[in-house]
mmCIF file of C-alpha atoms in Angstrom:
data_model
loop_
_atom_site.group_PDB
_atom_site.id
_atom_site.type_symbol
_atom_site.label_atom_id
_atom_site.label_comp_id
_atom_site.label_asym_id
_atom_site.label_seq_id
_atom_site.Cartn_x
_atom_site.Cartn_y
_atom_site.Cartn_z
ATOM 1 C CA MET E 1 6.558 108.364 -178.414
ATOM 2 C CA LEU E 2 4.536 110.389 -175.567
ATOM 3 C CA ARG E 3 6.215 113.298 -176.611
ATOM 4 C CA VAL E 4 4.952 112.812 -180.185
ATOM 5 C CA LEU E 5 1.502 112.225 -179.118
ATOM 6 C CA LYS E 6 1.296 114.991 -176.668
ATOM 7 C CA ASN E 7 2.444 117.313 -179.306
ATOM 8 C CA GLU E 8 -0.381 116.070 -181.935
ATOM 9 C CA ILE E 9 -2.983 116.529 -179.317
ATOM 10 C CA ILE E 10 -1.902 120.031 -178.626
ATOM 11 C CA LYS E 11 -1.974 120.499 -182.420
ATOM 12 C CA MET E 12 -5.529 119.372 -182.657
ATOM 13 C CA PHE E 13 -7.098 121.520 -179.899
ATOM 14 C CA SER E 14 -5.067 124.436 -181.388
ATOM 15 C CA GLY E 15 -6.159 123.986 -184.871
ATOM 16 C CA LYS E 16 -9.777 124.579 -186.557
ATOM 17 C CA LYS E 17 -10.093 120.738 -188.294
ATOM 18 C CA PHE E 18 -11.235 118.991 -184.860
ATOM 19 C CA TYR E 19 -13.815 121.488 -184.230
ATOM 20 C CA VAL E 20 -15.149 121.889 -187.667
ATOM 21 C CA LEU E 21 -15.361 117.949 -187.715
ATOM 22 C CA SER E 22 -16.956 117.751 -184.414
ATOM 23 C CA MET E 23 -19.481 120.439 -185.802
ATOM 24 C CA THR E 24 -20.321 118.500 -188.563
ATOM 25 C CA LEU E 25 -20.951 115.346 -186.684
ATOM 26 C CA ILE E 26 -23.268 117.383 -184.239
ATOM 27 C CA ILE E 27 -25.159 118.987 -187.403
ATOM 28 C CA SER E 28 -25.458 115.702 -189.147
ATOM 29 C CA ILE E 29 -27.184 114.207 -186.015
ATOM 30 C CA ILE E 30 -29.587 117.154 -185.780
ATOM 31 C CA VAL E 31 -30.644 116.508 -189.126
ATOM 32 C CA MET E 32 -31.123 113.083 -188.570
ATOM 33 C CA ALA E 33 -33.362 114.040 -185.579
ATOM 34 C CA PHE E 34 -35.556 116.266 -187.583
ATOM 35 C CA LEU E 35 -35.876 113.678 -190.106
ATOM 36 C CA GLY E 36 -37.120 111.340 -187.573
ATOM 37 C CA LYS E 37 -39.407 113.851 -186.098
ATOM 38 C CA ILE E 38 -41.253 114.510 -189.039
ATOM 39 C CA HIS E 39 -41.657 110.709 -190.105
ATOM 40 C CA PRO E 40 -43.545 109.568 -186.816
ATOM 41 C CA ASN E 41 -44.709 106.423 -188.618
ATOM 42 C CA ARG E 42 -41.277 104.778 -188.026
ATOM 43 C CA GLY E 43 -41.913 104.518 -184.454
ATOM 44 C CA MET E 44 -38.453 106.395 -183.642
ATOM 45 C CA ASN E 45 -37.291 106.444 -179.920
ATOM 46 C CA THR E 46 -33.850 107.596 -178.462
ATOM 47 C CA SER E 47 -32.346 104.116 -178.793
ATOM 48 C CA ASN E 48 -33.465 103.493 -182.135
ATOM 49 C CA PHE E 49 -32.334 106.939 -183.069
ATOM 50 C CA VAL E 50 -28.719 106.502 -181.882
ATOM 51 C CA PHE E 51 -28.494 103.172 -183.780
ATOM 52 C CA TYR E 52 -29.978 104.611 -186.859
ATOM 53 C CA THR E 53 -27.668 107.624 -186.605
ATOM 54 C CA LEU E 54 -24.589 105.430 -186.252
ATOM 55 C CA LEU E 55 -26.055 103.653 -189.497
ATOM 56 C CA GLY E 56 -26.936 106.368 -191.552
ATOM 57 C CA THR E 57 -24.475 109.154 -190.972
ATOM 58 C CA LEU E 58 -21.570 108.657 -188.485
ATOM 59 C CA LEU E 59 -20.419 105.335 -189.570
ATOM 60 C CA LYS E 60 -21.669 105.281 -193.373
ATOM 61 C CA PRO E 61 -19.931 107.406 -194.065
ATOM 62 C CA LEU E 62 -18.892 110.728 -191.895
ATOM 63 C CA ILE E 63 -16.480 109.095 -189.522
ATOM 64 C CA PRO E 64 -14.104 106.980 -191.702
ATOM 65 C CA MET E 65 -14.031 109.941 -193.957
ATOM 66 C CA PHE E 66 -13.039 112.288 -191.448
ATOM 67 C CA MET E 67 -10.152 109.663 -190.149
ATOM 68 C CA VAL E 68 -8.973 109.676 -193.809
ATOM 69 C CA LEU E 69 -8.664 113.396 -193.381
ATOM 70 C CA VAL E 70 -6.957 113.243 -190.044
ATOM 71 C CA ILE E 71 -4.466 110.769 -191.299
ATOM 72 C CA THR E 72 -3.660 112.566 -194.306
ATOM 73 C CA ASP E 73 -2.987 115.578 -192.168
ATOM 74 C CA THR E 74 -1.100 113.634 -189.412
ATOM 75 C CA PHE E 75 1.247 111.814 -191.916
ATOM 76 C CA THR E 76 1.306 113.142 -195.765
ATOM 77 C CA GLU E 77 0.616 116.938 -194.708
ATOM 78 C CA ASP E 78 3.390 116.539 -192.061
ATOM 79 C CA TYR E 79 5.852 115.211 -194.548
ATOM 80 C CA ILE E 80 5.219 117.670 -197.482
ATOM 81 C CA GLN E 81 5.092 120.482 -195.008
ATOM 82 C CA GLY E 82 8.944 119.385 -193.417
ATOM 83 C CA THR E 83 7.292 119.181 -190.007
ATOM 84 C CA MET E 84 7.703 115.566 -189.788
ATOM 85 C CA LYS E 85 11.487 116.477 -190.464
ATOM 86 C CA PHE E 86 11.586 118.707 -187.201
ATOM 87 C CA SER E 87 10.261 115.873 -185.194
ATOM 88 C CA LEU E 88 13.213 113.627 -186.150
ATOM 89 C CA MET E 89 15.647 116.459 -185.599
ATOM 90 C CA ALA E 90 14.882 115.723 -181.627
ATOM 91 C CA PRO E 91 15.796 112.660 -180.032
ATOM 92 C CA ILE E 92 12.937 110.625 -181.326
ATOM 93 C CA LYS E 93 13.246 107.337 -182.903
ATOM 94 C CA LYS E 94 11.298 106.942 -186.112
ATOM 95 C CA ILE E 95 9.357 103.875 -184.745
ATOM 96 C CA ASP E 96 8.436 106.208 -181.683
ATOM 97 C CA LEU E 97 7.198 108.658 -184.157
ATOM 98 C CA ILE E 98 5.064 106.340 -186.038
ATOM 99 C CA ILE E 99 3.626 104.954 -182.748
ATOM 100 C CA GLY E 100 2.924 108.021 -181.300
ATOM 101 C CA LYS E 101 1.187 109.428 -184.383
ATOM 102 C CA PHE E 102 -0.932 106.159 -184.725
ATOM 103 C CA LEU E 103 -1.708 106.508 -180.779
ATOM 104 C CA PHE E 104 -3.131 110.068 -181.572
ATOM 105 C CA ILE E 105 -5.123 108.902 -184.456
ATOM 106 C CA ALA E 106 -6.519 106.087 -182.423
ATOM 107 C CA ILE E 107 -7.352 108.610 -179.890
ATOM 108 C CA TYR E 108 -8.979 111.094 -182.213
ATOM 109 C CA GLY E 109 -11.230 108.285 -183.657
ATOM 110 C CA LEU E 110 -12.475 107.555 -180.064
ATOM 111 C CA ILE E 111 -13.109 111.189 -179.489
ATOM 112 C CA LEU E 112 -15.148 111.265 -182.369
ATOM 113 C CA LEU E 113 -16.991 108.056 -181.481
ATOM 114 C CA ALA E 114 -17.692 109.445 -178.215
ATOM 115 C CA ILE E 115 -19.012 112.840 -179.597
ATOM 116 C CA GLY E 116 -21.333 110.742 -181.998
ATOM 117 C CA PHE E 117 -22.633 108.804 -179.006
ATOM 118 C CA VAL E 118 -23.282 111.467 -176.395
ATOM 119 C CA GLY E 119 -24.607 113.708 -178.990
ATOM 120 C CA SER E 120 -27.045 111.187 -180.403
ATOM 121 C CA TYR E 121 -28.345 110.654 -176.989
ATOM 122 C CA ILE E 122 -28.442 114.090 -175.888
ATOM 123 C CA ILE E 123 -30.293 114.906 -179.138
ATOM 124 C CA GLY E 124 -32.363 111.986 -178.949
ATOM 125 C CA VAL E 125 -33.737 112.672 -175.690
ATOM 126 C CA ILE E 126 -34.439 116.240 -176.434
ATOM 127 C CA THR E 127 -36.229 115.209 -179.430
ATOM 128 C CA PHE E 128 -38.061 111.719 -178.849
ATOM 129 C CA GLY E 129 -37.797 111.483 -174.953
ATOM 130 C CA VAL E 130 -36.763 108.965 -172.534
ATOM 131 C CA GLY E 131 -39.642 106.635 -172.957
ATOM 132 C CA ASN E 132 -40.078 103.463 -170.787
ATOM 133 C CA ASN E 133 -37.224 103.019 -168.183
ATOM 134 C CA GLY E 134 -36.537 99.496 -168.933
ATOM 135 C CA GLU E 135 -36.345 99.693 -172.866
ATOM 136 C CA PHE E 136 -34.323 102.983 -172.659
ATOM 137 C CA LEU E 137 -31.591 100.971 -170.266
ATOM 138 C CA ASN E 138 -31.905 97.910 -172.704
ATOM 139 C CA GLY E 139 -31.237 100.160 -175.412
ATOM 140 C CA PHE E 140 -28.527 102.158 -173.912
ATOM 141 C CA ILE E 141 -26.544 99.083 -173.146
ATOM 142 C CA ASN E 142 -27.098 97.581 -176.679
ATOM 143 C CA ASN E 143 -25.871 100.687 -178.384
ATOM 144 C CA ILE E 144 -22.706 100.822 -175.971
ATOM 145 C CA LYS E 145 -22.058 97.059 -177.507
ATOM 146 C CA VAL E 146 -22.350 98.221 -180.995
ATOM 147 C CA TYR E 147 -20.185 101.358 -180.347
ATOM 148 C CA ALA E 148 -17.588 98.941 -178.573
ATOM 149 C CA SER E 149 -17.493 96.579 -181.523
ATOM 150 C CA ILE E 150 -16.558 99.343 -184.066
ATOM 151 C CA ILE E 151 -13.267 100.332 -182.165
ATOM 152 C CA LEU E 152 -10.981 98.055 -182.891
ATOM 153 C CA PRO E 153 -12.052 97.689 -186.655
ATOM 154 C CA LEU E 154 -11.861 101.728 -186.712
ATOM 155 C CA PHE E 155 -8.559 101.253 -185.636
ATOM 156 C CA SER E 156 -7.616 98.662 -188.129
ATOM 157 C CA PHE E 157 -9.101 100.645 -190.948
ATOM 158 C CA SER E 158 -6.895 103.730 -189.692
ATOM 159 C CA ALA E 159 -3.902 101.451 -189.664
ATOM 160 C CA VAL E 160 -4.076 100.566 -193.359
ATOM 161 C CA ILE E 161 -4.966 104.180 -194.664
ATOM 162 C CA SER E 162 -2.109 105.306 -192.434
ATOM 163 C CA PHE E 163 0.369 103.075 -194.167
ATOM 164 C CA ILE E 164 -1.003 104.248 -197.543
ATOM 165 C CA ALA E 165 -0.573 108.071 -196.082
ATOM 166 C CA VAL E 166 3.344 107.229 -195.369
ATOM 167 C CA ILE E 167 3.747 106.334 -198.952
ATOM 168 C CA ILE E 168 1.837 108.965 -200.740
ATOM 169 C CA ASN E 169 3.307 112.274 -200.701
ATOM 170 C CA ASN E 170 0.295 114.264 -202.210
ATOM 171 C CA SER E 171 -2.415 115.258 -200.028
ATOM 172 C CA GLY E 172 -5.242 115.461 -202.638
ATOM 173 C CA ALA E 173 -4.341 111.844 -203.944
ATOM 174 C CA MET E 174 -4.266 110.664 -200.621
ATOM 175 C CA ILE E 175 -7.597 112.052 -199.511
ATOM 176 C CA GLY E 176 -9.169 110.872 -202.853
ATOM 177 C CA LEU E 177 -7.538 107.268 -202.552
ATOM 178 C CA GLY E 178 -8.734 106.937 -198.952
ATOM 179 C CA ILE E 179 -12.228 107.949 -199.304
ATOM 180 C CA GLY E 180 -12.187 105.712 -202.630
ATOM 181 C CA ILE E 181 -11.116 102.716 -200.399
ATOM 182 C CA ASP E 182 -13.650 103.273 -197.753
ATOM 183 C CA VAL E 183 -16.486 103.404 -200.471
ATOM 184 C CA MET E 184 -15.035 100.524 -201.877
ATOM 185 C CA MET E 185 -14.725 98.450 -198.632
ATOM 186 C CA MET E 186 -18.248 99.535 -197.709
ATOM 187 C CA MET E 187 -19.934 98.301 -200.700
ATOM 188 C CA ILE E 188 -17.740 94.908 -200.398
ATOM 189 C CA ASP E 189 -18.397 94.395 -196.777
ATOM 190 C CA SER E 190 -22.145 94.952 -196.953
ATOM 191 C CA GLN E 191 -22.567 92.916 -200.141
ATOM 192 C CA MET E 192 -20.491 89.937 -199.551
ATOM 193 C CA LYS E 193 -21.577 87.574 -196.724
ATOM 194 C CA ASN E 194 -19.476 86.541 -193.719
ATOM 195 C CA ILE E 195 -16.213 88.741 -195.516
ATOM 196 C CA MET E 196 -16.319 90.895 -192.865
ATOM 197 C CA TYR E 197 -14.687 88.726 -190.616
ATOM 198 C CA TYR E 198 -11.467 88.923 -192.845
ATOM 199 C CA THR E 199 -11.534 92.321 -194.103
ATOM 200 C CA PHE E 200 -9.483 95.345 -192.629
ATOM 201 C CA SER E 201 -12.756 97.098 -192.383
ATOM 202 C CA GLY E 202 -15.467 94.696 -192.069
ATOM 203 C CA GLY E 203 -15.759 94.770 -188.153
ATOM 204 C CA MET E 204 -16.778 98.371 -188.621
ATOM 205 C CA TYR E 205 -20.206 97.118 -190.038
ATOM 206 C CA ALA E 206 -20.794 94.324 -187.685
ATOM 207 C CA TYR E 207 -23.258 96.319 -185.842
ATOM 208 C CA ARG E 208 -25.827 95.099 -188.201
ATOM 209 C CA ILE E 209 -25.508 91.537 -186.675
ATOM 210 C CA VAL E 210 -24.321 92.635 -183.211
ATOM 211 C CA GLN E 211 -27.568 91.018 -181.558
ATOM 212 C CA ASN E 212 -26.377 87.514 -183.005
ATOM 213 C CA LEU E 213 -22.717 88.049 -182.264
ATOM 214 C CA ASN E 214 -21.453 85.141 -180.149
ATOM 215 C CA ALA E 215 -17.997 84.829 -178.489
ATOM 216 C CA ARG E 216 -16.553 83.066 -181.419
ATOM 217 C CA ASN E 217 -17.513 85.782 -183.985
ATOM 218 C CA ILE E 218 -16.195 88.425 -181.467
ATOM 219 C CA LEU E 219 -12.907 86.947 -181.149
ATOM 220 C CA MET E 220 -12.450 86.396 -185.054
ATOM 221 C CA LEU E 221 -13.561 90.156 -185.502
ATOM 222 C CA SER E 222 -11.357 91.225 -182.991
ATOM 223 C CA LEU E 223 -8.278 88.900 -183.867
ATOM 224 C CA THR E 224 -8.537 90.075 -187.674
ATOM 225 C CA ALA E 225 -8.695 93.718 -186.569
ATOM 226 C CA CYS E 226 -5.445 93.299 -184.265
ATOM 227 C CA ILE E 227 -3.618 91.229 -187.184
ATOM 228 C CA TYR E 228 -4.259 94.260 -189.348
ATOM 229 C CA ILE E 229 -3.157 96.963 -186.981
ATOM 230 C CA THR E 230 0.182 95.058 -186.196
ATOM 231 C CA VAL E 231 1.075 94.365 -189.648
ATOM 232 C CA PHE E 232 0.310 97.639 -190.957
ATOM 233 C CA LEU E 233 1.952 99.521 -188.219
ATOM 234 C CA ILE E 234 4.999 97.482 -189.005
ATOM 235 C CA LEU E 235 4.725 98.005 -192.684
ATOM 236 C CA SER E 236 4.576 102.028 -192.045
ATOM 237 C CA ILE E 237 7.701 101.499 -189.713
ATOM 238 C CA VAL E 238 9.415 100.149 -192.426
ATOM 239 C CA VAL E 239 8.525 102.568 -194.899
ATOM 240 C CA VAL E 240 9.511 105.719 -192.487
ATOM 241 C CA LYS E 241 12.623 104.047 -191.776
ATOM 242 C CA ARG E 242 13.748 103.679 -195.727
ATOM 243 C CA LYS E 243 12.721 107.359 -196.188
ATOM 244 C CA ASP E 244 15.254 110.193 -196.305
ATOM 245 C CA ILE E 245 13.028 112.571 -194.224
ATOM 246 C CA VAL E 246 15.519 114.369 -192.118
ATOM 247 C CA LEU E 247 17.175 115.880 -195.458
#
């Protein structure tokens, strides 16, 4: 498992995709800062900027779409190109292969969120300044809560997409289907009241009500995400065990 994780991380930093996705996030944040600057009547400050950047570009739609690309590359492309076969020729169990790859996907998602959070604050401070220290600190704490509330649901979304990726053996079809699912779930979770507590992606949009979340709601969102992660990881392992990958 750790060997698989280490191998995927080495591939991430040695390839171009990670840097392209990271630069795309940074550029999108810069564009949001420019738009906020030319519309000063909105009363934009750094804390608001970080929140609206998450709402306007990072989570809707960039990071989930980026996760679809990463998952496709990690599972579907590996299977098509035969690199998964070489992993299994080493003394690695299929269950360790799946868990190792999913841990890599989770770390990738955390890194993208961290880039979005840190990048938004750096660009926000440069563009809008720090402002009142008390308000800045309160906004910083609130934004940490918002980002923290997204982590498990993002993993849940990734687990479901990963399961689909181990079934589909066509990268183009996987990317199209994954992005389509993301857009569809975004519409469902945004329009249907309280459904976010029960869908695999709903928690990603709980930032809209983060100020009103109580312990029970947080527990529901976290429990739902953990259930989806567990179920779809098990399903992925079952599918991979039945695939004749090593031939």
